[in-house]
Amino acid sequence: MILAILEIVKGSLTETSLETVTAARDLAQKSNDSVAALLMGKGVSTLAPTLKGIHTVLVAEDPHLEGYLPDALAEIAAYAIRQKSPKIALAPGTETGNDLMARVAARLNLGLATNCVEFSVEGGSLKRVTRLNWGGSLLEEVEIFSSPILLTLAPHALAAQSADGATPTVETLSLTLTEKALRVRMKELIPTEKKGISLTDAKIVIGGGRGMGSAEAFKMLEELASLLHNAAVGATRVATNNNWRPHSDQIGQTGAQIAPDLYIACGISGAIQHMVGCKNSKKILAINKDPEAPIFQRADYGVIGDLHQVVPALIAELKKLKGA
Amino acid sequence: MKVLVCVKRVPDTGGGFKLTADGMRVDTTNLGFTVSPHEECAIEEAIRIIEKHGGSSTVLTLGPQAAQEQLREAIAKGITSAILLEAEDYEFWDPAATAQAIAETVKSLGFDILLFGNESADTCNYQVGLRVAHLLDLPCVTGIKALEIQNNTAIAKRETKDGWEVYEVPLPAVFTVREGINTPRHPSLRGIMSAKKVPIEQKKVTKPASQIVRKALKKPQEGRQLEILGQGVDAVPKIVEKLREVGAI
Ligand SMILES: Cc1cc2nc3c(=O)[nH]c(=O)nc-3n(C[C@H](O)[C@H](O)[C@H](O)COP(=O)(O)OP(=O)(O)OC[C@H]3O[C@@H](n4cnc5c(N)ncnc54)[C@H](O)[C@@H]3O)c2cc1C
Ligand SMILES: Nc1ncnc2c1ncn2[C@@H]1O[C@H](COP(=O)(O)O)[C@@H](O)[C@H]1O
């Protein structure tokens, strides 16, 4: 059995959950095995019939399971793995999926390979997996010696595919959650105010780095953004560490992952930890005064020059075009 | 209050990766070393907790002798003491083994708060903190971006798309920290000088059999073809053209 441990947000299976199901079906097909999925939460059994191409859906519907209860979910998932002894159990490599599987792995005293992007199945068994290192700027091939094999799948490593087939058999898991499993629980959710276009939704992102020189200078990027459709301003770690911008504006390995149509990098050297956050941009335009800056090896368009001259000139030109 | 922070020494790779000839490691010739930004923030958080509530803080790393550099930098910023679990082959320890060694060392030291990075900079396993928590039978909240201590309770917050999730856990507890929880300070010159003299507690540790074994490192494809639009302000018309192409204006 290949067991897919799925994430449900606001009553629906997430995109990364569907990717996980796709990977599980693929692994099962290559190793001639069956596929099961585990659904945990309140009222999740209604989702079971939507899962096609899967043999069994295990359902755990404890009334306690509201909000994020990581230890409770881990108890259930560990129980399911003990009961069913799958060859492989995999979950989405999201923040919550990685958190859950680490708790499961600790409970079962098993290894866990997080954020996998490739699987190599030979002679019907999973030999090696490739996982992300450095937030995705390097790949690591590993061999896993523990059994069952526990994995998480990096988001968007593959595209979710629908499948045909009979509706799966539903099996209810019942176990009583201990007090301890409920000790880490969300008490409250404080909604954040949505203001403007978010970095991850913007079609155009303008990023500023050390070359901006000050918090003041970012006003010019804000102005440029206001002259473009669907644009937002981002920053490098140098800019956020200098308090020129809030950390929520940071793009990169330890910041946001963006995928706009165009990323305009101003005064940014192109360090891999920054670029891994914007590598999914359709096009990258770099403005840098140093022709040797590494960003020019990772961009589609380059402007060699002082951003403090280029950006104001660009703003003036756009205003002229708007006025005309 | 006794606070522990765990950090991992990693190369500061900046412009790009070079791999060693056997493809097993990042070639660190001519590279400096650092710790993950998440861990820098964990260090800052530990210092702030002690400044506010009193007590002591300890930084711990499992790594080579050279990792004294990262420990002393933390002390220079204000951490009280340091522990080095010496393993020259630390890059090949899997997270279960690292967690086991850390848990064994700290279990009798009576820490109230144990801070980790959300994930290490290089191998990004997302699990050492949670595994240590499990081995010590402590509650753990991951990926936190705010932490407040009231009496013997910690209020930790995680930031999600929908808002701030608030968790309340009794101490002792483990937290894994994300960058953005604070802005780390720089060490003072005086801090750097006095950190040189602080003795570091050292213990040699041996790698147990790994469940996850590295076979190779590989670089992903990077395929962009650079077109130079021009020098300085002369490039403006071409930039406008590109903005039009993507529908930005
Ligand atoms: C584990 C880890 C995680 C990290 N995570 C992130 C992350 O999430 N995001 C991130 O951004 N960084 C991250 N970093 C830091 C990263 O390695 C770089 O240090 C950082 O991205 C550099 O920022 P920068 O390009 O603004 O500054 P610099 O590297 O100093 O580059 C500044 C550039 O500006 C140019 N410049 C200067 N003045 C001008 C001017 N007037 N006009 C035009 N160009 C000018 C210079 O030529 C130079 O190329 C991380 C590092 C580590 C080790
Ligand atoms: N070798 C190590 N020594 C000390 N702490 C470590 C080590 N490896 C990982 N950690 C800690 O565990 C966190 C998570 O690591 P990982 O599970 O590898 O992503 C890191 O951010 C560190 O705080």
XYZ file of C-alpha atoms and ligand atoms in Angstrom:
649
model
C 0.000 0.000 0.000
C 1.047 3.573 -0.777
C -0.628 5.927 1.700
C -1.304 9.573 0.825
C -1.875 11.695 3.931
C -3.932 14.637 2.766
C -4.412 18.234 3.809
C -7.872 19.733 3.953
C -8.322 23.479 4.212
C -11.766 24.976 4.778
C -13.438 21.721 3.840
C -11.595 21.131 0.561
C -8.567 19.154 -0.501
C -5.733 21.548 -1.311
C -3.959 21.633 -4.681
C -0.853 20.149 -3.042
C -3.029 17.332 -1.654
C -4.172 16.528 -5.176
C -0.533 16.567 -6.283
C 0.218 14.136 -3.456
C -2.578 11.814 -4.617
C -1.149 11.948 -8.145
C 2.331 11.048 -6.868
C 0.909 8.223 -4.739
C -0.964 6.750 -7.707
C 2.170 7.003 -9.817
C 4.312 5.283 -7.167
C 1.660 2.573 -6.750
C 1.486 1.958 -10.466
C 5.272 1.665 -10.782
C 5.498 -0.724 -7.856
C 2.286 -2.615 -8.619
C 0.752 -1.681 -5.309
C -2.559 -0.303 -4.036
C -3.230 3.330 -3.089
C -4.938 4.581 0.040
C -5.622 8.083 1.240
C -6.041 9.340 4.787
C -8.515 12.114 5.510
C -8.555 13.656 8.967
C -10.893 16.329 10.280
C -14.464 17.151 11.026
C -16.919 16.003 8.351
C -14.178 15.015 5.904
C -15.856 11.751 4.828
C -17.877 13.708 2.244
C -14.608 14.212 0.336
C -13.958 10.469 0.003
C -16.080 9.892 -3.140
C -14.183 12.665 -4.966
C -10.969 10.652 -4.727
C -10.854 8.508 -7.863
C -8.234 5.964 -8.780
C -7.703 5.148 -5.137
C -8.618 1.849 -3.521
C -9.269 2.798 0.079
C -9.958 6.031 1.871
C -9.245 5.986 5.577
C -11.339 8.509 7.434
C -10.758 9.862 10.939
C -13.479 12.245 12.049
C -12.854 13.181 15.640
C -15.038 16.046 16.915
C -11.902 17.542 18.472
C -10.352 18.015 15.075
C -11.046 21.661 14.496
C -8.358 24.201 13.740
C -4.779 23.066 13.435
C -4.063 20.357 15.987
C -0.706 19.009 14.888
C -0.144 16.384 17.595
C -3.659 15.007 17.242
C -3.264 14.684 13.475
C 0.150 13.083 13.993
C -1.319 10.561 16.478
C -3.928 9.551 13.921
C -1.507 9.369 11.001
C 0.992 7.335 13.053
C -1.844 5.002 14.090
C -2.908 4.561 10.455
C 0.661 3.731 9.443
C 1.021 1.207 12.275
C -2.318 -0.408 11.381
C -1.823 -0.550 7.619
C 1.970 -0.876 7.275
C 2.128 0.934 3.924
C 5.392 0.678 1.994
C 5.393 4.431 1.552
C 3.454 7.209 3.293
C 3.600 10.656 1.751
C 2.106 14.060 2.486
C 2.260 17.524 0.913
C 5.545 19.348 1.612
C 3.785 22.467 2.822
C 4.626 24.112 6.157
C 1.836 22.142 7.819
C 2.544 18.935 5.903
C 6.216 18.969 6.842
C 5.322 19.761 10.458
C 2.830 16.881 10.554
C 5.156 14.315 8.987
C 8.066 15.256 11.269
C 5.772 14.580 14.247
C 4.734 11.270 12.675
C 8.344 10.280 11.932
C 9.413 11.105 15.493
C 6.585 8.965 16.908
C 7.416 6.011 14.669
C 11.172 6.528 15.017
C 11.556 6.536 11.237
C 13.509 8.644 8.773
C 11.677 11.306 6.774
C 12.708 12.803 3.440
C 11.003 16.186 3.108
C 10.314 18.198 -0.050
C 10.901 15.470 -2.613
C 10.668 16.311 -6.300
C 11.647 13.065 -8.017
C 11.296 9.376 -7.293
C 13.333 6.599 -8.764
C 11.541 3.258 -8.675
C 13.572 0.254 -9.770
C 12.431 -3.346 -9.831
C 9.158 -2.355 -8.207
C 10.613 -0.573 -5.201
C 11.529 2.996 -4.421
C 15.309 3.222 -4.452
C 16.140 6.871 -4.364
C 14.415 10.194 -4.034
C 15.575 13.661 -5.005
C 14.767 16.406 -2.527
C 15.239 20.156 -2.339
C 18.192 21.628 -0.500
C 18.818 25.344 0.052
C 15.143 26.077 -0.543
C 15.378 24.583 -4.034
C 18.624 26.039 -5.345
C 20.317 22.666 -4.960
C 19.025 19.098 -5.286
C 19.997 16.195 -3.053
C 19.637 12.562 -4.038
C 19.112 10.322 -1.023
C 18.619 6.664 -0.277
C 16.177 5.787 2.492
C 16.916 2.811 4.718
C 13.935 2.978 7.060
C 10.649 1.231 6.407
C 7.937 2.309 5.869
C 9.389 5.144 3.804
C 8.085 8.546 4.879
C 8.138 11.413 2.385
C 6.744 14.832 1.743
C 6.249 16.094 -1.789
C 7.506 19.599 -2.614
C 4.611 21.804 -3.766
C 4.244 21.945 -7.553
C 6.945 19.319 -8.162
C 4.365 17.743 -10.436
C 0.937 18.663 -11.757
C -2.167 17.175 -10.145
C -3.966 14.815 -12.493
C -7.464 13.490 -12.253
C -8.102 9.776 -12.668
C -11.018 7.534 -13.488
C -12.005 4.432 -11.669
C -14.408 3.143 -9.127
C -15.308 5.119 -6.056
C -12.995 4.051 -3.228
C -13.979 1.947 -0.248
C -14.279 4.026 2.893
C -12.859 2.731 6.135
C -13.314 4.553 9.403
C -10.415 4.818 11.796
C -11.417 5.162 15.374
C -9.014 5.994 18.097
C -9.427 8.073 21.216
C -7.177 11.088 21.309
C -5.185 11.530 24.491
C -5.088 14.812 26.411
C -1.455 15.134 25.335
C -2.400 15.013 21.675
C -4.494 18.119 22.227
C -1.951 20.201 24.129
C -0.800 22.184 21.112
C -3.950 23.735 19.721
C -4.803 27.005 18.098
C -6.601 29.290 20.514
C -7.496 32.068 18.186
C -7.079 33.343 14.637
C -6.479 37.060 14.260
C -7.343 37.908 10.639
C -4.863 40.180 8.881
C -6.073 43.204 7.016
C -5.622 42.790 3.297
C -4.183 45.962 1.874
C -3.155 46.456 -1.718
C -1.954 43.711 -4.019
C -0.040 40.980 -2.232
C 3.469 40.049 -3.360
C 2.419 36.535 -4.242
C -0.601 37.653 -6.286
C 0.999 40.566 -8.158
C 1.666 40.191 -11.895
C 4.584 42.620 -11.695
C 6.941 42.690 -8.722
C 9.573 45.380 -8.240
C 12.298 44.303 -5.830
C 14.811 46.545 -4.122
C 18.143 45.533 -2.607
C 21.170 47.093 -0.969
C 21.576 49.392 -3.964
C 18.410 51.257 -2.866
C 20.459 52.676 0.007
C 17.568 53.755 2.261
C 13.936 53.275 3.238
C 13.245 56.627 1.545
C 14.397 55.324 -1.827
C 11.718 52.612 -1.757
C 9.084 55.359 -2.210
C 10.264 55.581 -5.778
C 9.569 51.846 -6.260
C 6.104 52.350 -4.729
C 5.505 55.145 -7.205
C 6.669 52.972 -10.091
C 4.342 50.186 -8.907
C 1.418 52.614 -8.785
C 1.976 53.409 -12.469
C 1.808 49.730 -13.481
C -1.106 47.267 -13.537
C -1.190 44.794 -10.687
C 2.251 45.592 -9.280
C 3.745 45.203 -5.806
C 7.080 46.019 -4.167
C 9.411 43.390 -2.672
C 12.881 43.426 -1.168
C 16.050 41.469 -0.390
C 17.187 40.400 3.042
C 19.647 43.276 3.141
C 16.716 45.691 2.767
C 14.586 43.977 5.421
C 17.514 43.569 7.850
C 18.188 47.309 7.557
C 14.528 47.927 8.386
C 14.013 49.657 5.049
C 11.100 47.272 4.442
C 9.103 44.873 6.650
C 10.136 41.224 6.548
C 6.832 40.351 4.857
C 8.256 42.031 1.724
C 11.279 39.737 1.606
C 11.633 37.498 -1.421
C 13.798 34.396 -1.218
C 14.670 31.217 0.623
C 13.511 32.545 3.977
C 10.946 34.948 2.523
C 8.193 34.848 -0.074
C 8.185 32.686 -3.198
C 6.829 34.714 -6.097
C 5.897 33.834 -9.682
C 4.906 37.089 -11.439
C 4.924 37.762 -15.175
C 7.798 40.199 -14.637
C 10.206 40.717 -11.758
C 12.187 43.949 -11.824
C 15.246 43.661 -9.571
C 16.766 47.007 -8.591
C 20.180 47.120 -6.897
C 20.108 43.381 -6.208
C 23.239 41.264 -6.699
C 21.384 38.024 -7.465
C 22.419 35.813 -4.542
C 20.983 32.312 -4.949
C 19.011 32.624 -1.719
C 17.206 35.626 -3.178
C 16.817 34.215 -6.682
C 15.281 30.953 -5.448
C 12.312 33.083 -4.357
C 11.767 34.639 -7.802
C 13.009 31.905 -10.165
C 9.439 31.086 -11.193
C 8.972 34.608 -12.590
C 8.200 34.461 -16.322
C 10.713 37.233 -17.006
C 13.351 38.897 -14.845
C 14.681 42.395 -15.539
C 17.731 43.503 -13.561
C 18.937 47.054 -13.040
C 22.443 46.984 -11.583
C 25.442 49.252 -11.927
C 27.891 46.352 -11.809
C 28.023 44.464 -15.145
C 29.666 41.551 -13.292
C 26.782 41.150 -10.820
C 25.613 37.489 -10.715
C 22.028 38.604 -11.340
C 22.892 39.160 -14.990
C 23.425 35.385 -15.285
C 19.934 34.787 -13.925
C 17.940 37.477 -15.732
C 16.236 37.834 -19.120
C 16.750 41.588 -19.466
C 19.616 43.648 -18.117
C 20.071 47.368 -17.612
C 23.565 48.372 -16.581
C 23.337 51.600 -14.678
C 22.532 53.518 -11.531
C 18.996 52.716 -10.411
C 18.743 56.159 -8.814
C 18.859 57.568 -12.347
C 17.100 54.815 -14.289
C 14.045 54.435 -12.035
C 13.194 58.183 -11.859
C 13.640 58.447 -15.642
C 11.336 55.453 -16.117
C 8.733 56.995 -13.787
C 8.911 60.295 -15.715
C 8.450 58.443 -19.012
C 5.460 56.449 -17.717
C 3.833 59.624 -16.390
C 4.350 61.287 -19.749
C 2.708 58.323 -21.476
C -0.221 58.421 -19.038
C -0.684 62.137 -19.528
C -0.667 61.833 -23.275
C 14.365 31.500 32.611
C 16.783 29.159 30.791
C 16.756 29.343 27.023
C 18.491 27.082 24.499
C 19.114 27.955 20.844
C 20.339 25.382 18.322
C 22.181 26.541 15.201
C 23.875 24.833 12.259
C 27.037 26.047 10.538
C 26.536 26.393 6.774
C 28.547 27.967 3.941
C 27.572 31.509 2.967
C 27.238 30.705 -0.698
C 26.010 34.050 -2.085
C 26.573 34.113 -5.853
C 26.302 30.399 -6.662
C 27.202 26.837 -5.758
C 30.340 24.972 -6.664
C 30.261 21.276 -5.825
C 33.212 19.123 -4.803
C 34.563 16.692 -7.416
C 32.727 13.740 -5.846
C 29.469 15.705 -5.961
C 28.790 15.027 -2.302
C 29.348 18.471 -0.791
C 29.306 22.168 -1.535
C 32.885 23.236 -2.224
C 33.570 25.676 0.588
C 37.027 26.799 -0.574
C 37.065 30.612 -0.302
C 33.627 30.715 1.312
C 32.657 32.212 4.639
C 30.246 30.465 6.989
C 27.032 31.496 8.648
C 23.819 30.110 10.125
C 20.302 30.249 8.695
C 18.456 33.590 8.989
C 15.778 31.702 10.963
C 18.463 30.708 13.479
C 19.870 34.252 13.654
C 16.378 35.317 14.648
C 16.195 32.488 17.200
C 19.430 33.788 18.755
C 17.995 37.320 18.875
C 14.769 36.031 20.426
C 16.716 34.155 23.136
C 18.686 37.302 23.994
C 15.482 39.363 24.188
C 13.742 36.818 26.442
C 16.657 36.928 28.888
C 16.876 40.725 28.734
C 13.205 40.887 29.661
C 12.767 38.017 32.097
C 16.285 37.377 33.418
C 18.110 34.042 33.401
C 20.605 32.607 30.962
C 20.824 31.493 27.368
C 22.866 28.755 25.728
C 23.725 28.263 22.069
C 24.392 24.721 20.852
C 25.690 23.322 17.612
C 26.506 19.851 16.379
C 29.359 20.463 13.996
C 33.094 20.764 13.441
C 35.604 22.585 15.661
C 35.383 25.455 13.184
C 31.754 25.986 14.258
C 33.148 27.717 17.351
C 32.981 30.748 15.055
C 29.156 30.604 14.952
C 28.951 29.941 18.708
C 31.221 32.887 19.540
C 29.288 35.178 17.247
C 26.126 34.315 19.210
C 27.952 34.994 22.486
C 29.219 38.297 21.100
C 25.591 39.291 20.546
C 24.606 38.439 24.110
C 24.122 34.668 24.508
C 25.512 33.498 27.865
C 27.209 30.164 27.111
C 27.863 27.632 24.359
C 27.972 23.881 23.759
C 29.766 22.251 20.837
C 28.836 18.666 20.008
C 31.862 17.944 17.915
C 31.320 15.951 14.719
C 33.517 16.809 11.759
C 31.185 14.756 9.526
C 28.101 16.721 10.644
C 26.958 17.362 7.068
C 26.128 13.678 6.740
C 24.117 13.318 9.950
C 20.455 12.767 9.264
C 17.948 14.852 11.252
C 16.927 11.920 13.476
C 20.539 11.416 14.559
C 21.133 15.138 15.107
C 17.975 15.378 17.206
C 18.958 12.319 19.255
C 22.365 13.794 20.127
C 20.884 17.192 20.987
C 18.108 15.680 23.127
C 20.569 13.508 25.065
C 22.779 16.483 25.807
C 20.085 18.912 26.899
C 17.580 16.630 28.662
C 19.117 17.114 32.104
C 19.932 20.827 31.689
C 16.476 22.129 32.585
C 15.773 24.524 29.729
C 12.397 26.310 29.858
C 12.437 27.345 26.220
C 14.206 25.524 23.382
C 14.513 27.453 20.122
C 15.339 26.041 16.693
C 15.184 27.366 13.169
C 12.067 26.352 11.234
C 14.392 24.589 8.802
C 18.149 24.455 8.371
C 19.635 26.569 5.570
C 21.284 23.762 3.638
C 19.354 20.503 4.030
C 15.976 22.084 4.901
C 14.688 18.971 6.691
C 12.020 20.752 8.765
C 12.337 18.274 11.612
C 15.186 18.524 14.128
C 13.213 20.788 16.514
C 10.106 18.607 16.389
C 12.124 15.444 16.939
C 13.913 16.936 19.950
C 10.504 17.968 21.340
C 9.216 14.433 20.922
C 12.274 12.874 22.567
C 11.944 15.252 25.539
C 8.153 14.871 25.594
C 7.615 18.634 25.246
C 5.000 20.555 23.269
C 6.265 22.193 20.076
C 4.911 24.972 17.876
C 6.694 25.388 14.531
C 7.281 28.359 12.278
C 6.514 31.007 14.881
C 6.819 34.725 14.174
C 5.950 36.083 17.637
C 6.650 34.833 21.144
C 5.597 36.232 24.465
C 6.187 34.745 27.893
C 3.671 35.280 30.689
C 4.380 33.542 33.981
C 4.964 29.971 32.951
C 3.112 30.117 29.679
C 4.263 30.960 26.184
C 2.021 32.667 23.668
C 3.332 31.895 20.203
C 1.961 33.124 16.907
C 2.221 31.728 13.403
C 1.501 33.842 10.369
C -0.651 32.224 7.689
C -2.490 33.469 4.616
C -5.620 33.942 6.699
C -4.060 35.715 9.637
C -2.179 35.156 12.872
C -2.749 31.806 14.582
C -2.331 32.102 18.335
C -1.067 29.166 20.423
C -0.717 29.023 24.177
C 1.548 26.342 25.645
C 2.889 25.723 29.129
C 6.667 25.833 29.602
C 8.965 24.030 29.115
C 8.314 24.019 25.391
C 10.065 23.886 22.028
C 9.578 26.474 19.282
C 10.897 26.614 15.747
C 11.372 30.181 14.614
C 10.918 31.875 11.252
C 12.804 34.910 10.063
C 10.706 38.026 10.608
C 10.017 37.355 14.307
C 12.544 40.149 15.016
C 15.428 41.983 13.399
C 18.682 40.465 14.657
C 21.248 42.805 16.201
C 24.901 42.997 15.202
C 27.491 42.105 17.811
C 29.231 45.037 19.475
C 33.006 45.356 19.310
C 33.154 44.792 23.055
C 30.947 41.735 22.673
C 33.282 40.312 20.040
C 36.327 40.849 22.274
C 34.809 39.265 25.358
C 33.288 36.358 23.403
C 36.815 35.238 22.543
C 37.444 34.401 26.186
C 34.232 32.544 26.991
C 34.991 28.818 27.437
C 32.950 26.529 25.175
C 31.736 23.235 26.579
C 32.745 20.488 24.185
C 31.781 16.873 23.706
C 32.678 14.522 20.848
C 29.710 12.710 19.331
C 29.671 9.789 16.892
C 27.264 9.422 14.023
C 24.856 6.510 14.404
C 23.652 4.542 11.350
C 21.620 6.890 9.124
C 18.139 6.204 7.869
C 18.524 8.818 5.139
C 21.823 8.759 3.255
C 23.022 11.345 0.734
C 24.093 9.879 -2.581
C 24.740 13.031 -4.599
C 24.121 16.752 -4.873
C 22.982 18.211 -8.185
C 22.432 21.688 -9.528
C 19.019 22.370 -11.035
C 18.792 23.737 -14.582
C 18.970 27.494 -14.879
C 18.083 28.604 -18.341
C 17.670 32.299 -19.017
C 19.176 34.111 -21.953
C 20.251 37.653 -21.091
C 19.353 40.531 -23.367
C 21.023 43.813 -22.439
C 18.494 46.616 -22.812
C 21.082 49.361 -22.515
C 23.195 51.497 -20.239
C 21.618 53.850 -17.685
C 18.683 56.062 -18.696
C 19.190 55.186 -22.366
C 17.527 51.874 -21.579
C 14.213 53.502 -20.567
C 12.427 53.153 -23.962
C 13.333 49.457 -24.082
C 12.098 48.960 -20.491
C 8.798 50.588 -21.438
C 8.556 48.234 -24.409
C 9.057 45.199 -22.150
C 6.458 46.555 -19.696
C 4.001 46.770 -22.589
C 4.767 43.217 -23.674
C 3.751 41.848 -20.277
C 0.677 44.084 -20.086
C 1.976 46.187 -17.211
C 0.928 49.431 -18.956
C 20.346 30.529 4.334
C 20.221 31.896 3.769
C 18.964 32.369 3.427
C 18.806 33.613 2.849
N 17.563 34.022 2.496
C 17.415 35.168 1.799
C 16.141 35.589 1.320
O 15.108 34.962 1.594
N 16.073 36.720 0.579
C 17.185 37.467 0.284
O 17.056 38.481 -0.423
N 18.385 37.114 0.756
C 18.535 35.994 1.500
N 19.772 35.647 1.974
C 20.889 36.606 1.800
C 21.548 36.515 0.429
O 22.563 35.523 0.460
C 22.209 37.868 0.050
O 23.080 38.268 1.080
C 21.207 38.980 -0.210
O 20.155 38.538 -1.029
C 21.906 40.157 -0.850
O 21.013 41.235 -0.977
P 21.284 42.404 -2.028
O 21.311 41.847 -3.392
O 20.276 43.458 -1.720
O 22.689 42.996 -1.589
P 24.142 42.864 -2.232
O 24.495 41.451 -2.452
O 25.046 43.693 -1.426
O 23.976 43.501 -3.666
C 23.736 44.839 -3.909
C 23.801 45.065 -5.417
O 23.365 46.368 -5.707
C 24.162 46.922 -6.739
N 24.089 48.376 -6.602
C 24.575 49.140 -5.596
N 24.271 50.431 -5.797
C 23.582 50.478 -6.955
C 22.990 51.542 -7.698
N 23.054 52.802 -7.279
N 22.365 51.250 -8.852
C 22.297 49.956 -9.303
N 22.838 48.931 -8.640
C 23.469 49.183 -7.475
C 25.526 46.343 -6.502
O 26.261 46.328 -7.718
C 25.208 44.930 -6.004
O 25.174 44.008 -7.079
C 19.950 34.418 2.620
C 21.208 33.967 2.991
C 21.348 32.716 3.569
C 22.716 32.238 3.939
N 23.921 20.216 13.255
C 23.048 20.934 13.984
N 23.417 21.488 15.170
C 22.550 22.219 15.907
N 21.299 22.482 15.524
C 20.877 21.964 14.360
C 21.712 21.165 13.531
N 21.005 20.810 12.448
C 19.786 21.366 12.579
N 19.704 22.067 13.726
C 18.567 22.865 14.236
O 17.359 22.332 13.760
C 16.682 23.242 12.902
C 15.960 22.490 11.832
O 16.872 21.749 11.066
P 16.408 20.748 9.914
O 15.521 19.750 10.542
O 17.689 20.170 9.397
O 15.718 21.581 8.897
C 17.782 24.184 12.438
O 17.267 25.442 12.040
C 18.632 24.286 13.687
O 18.034 25.163 14.627
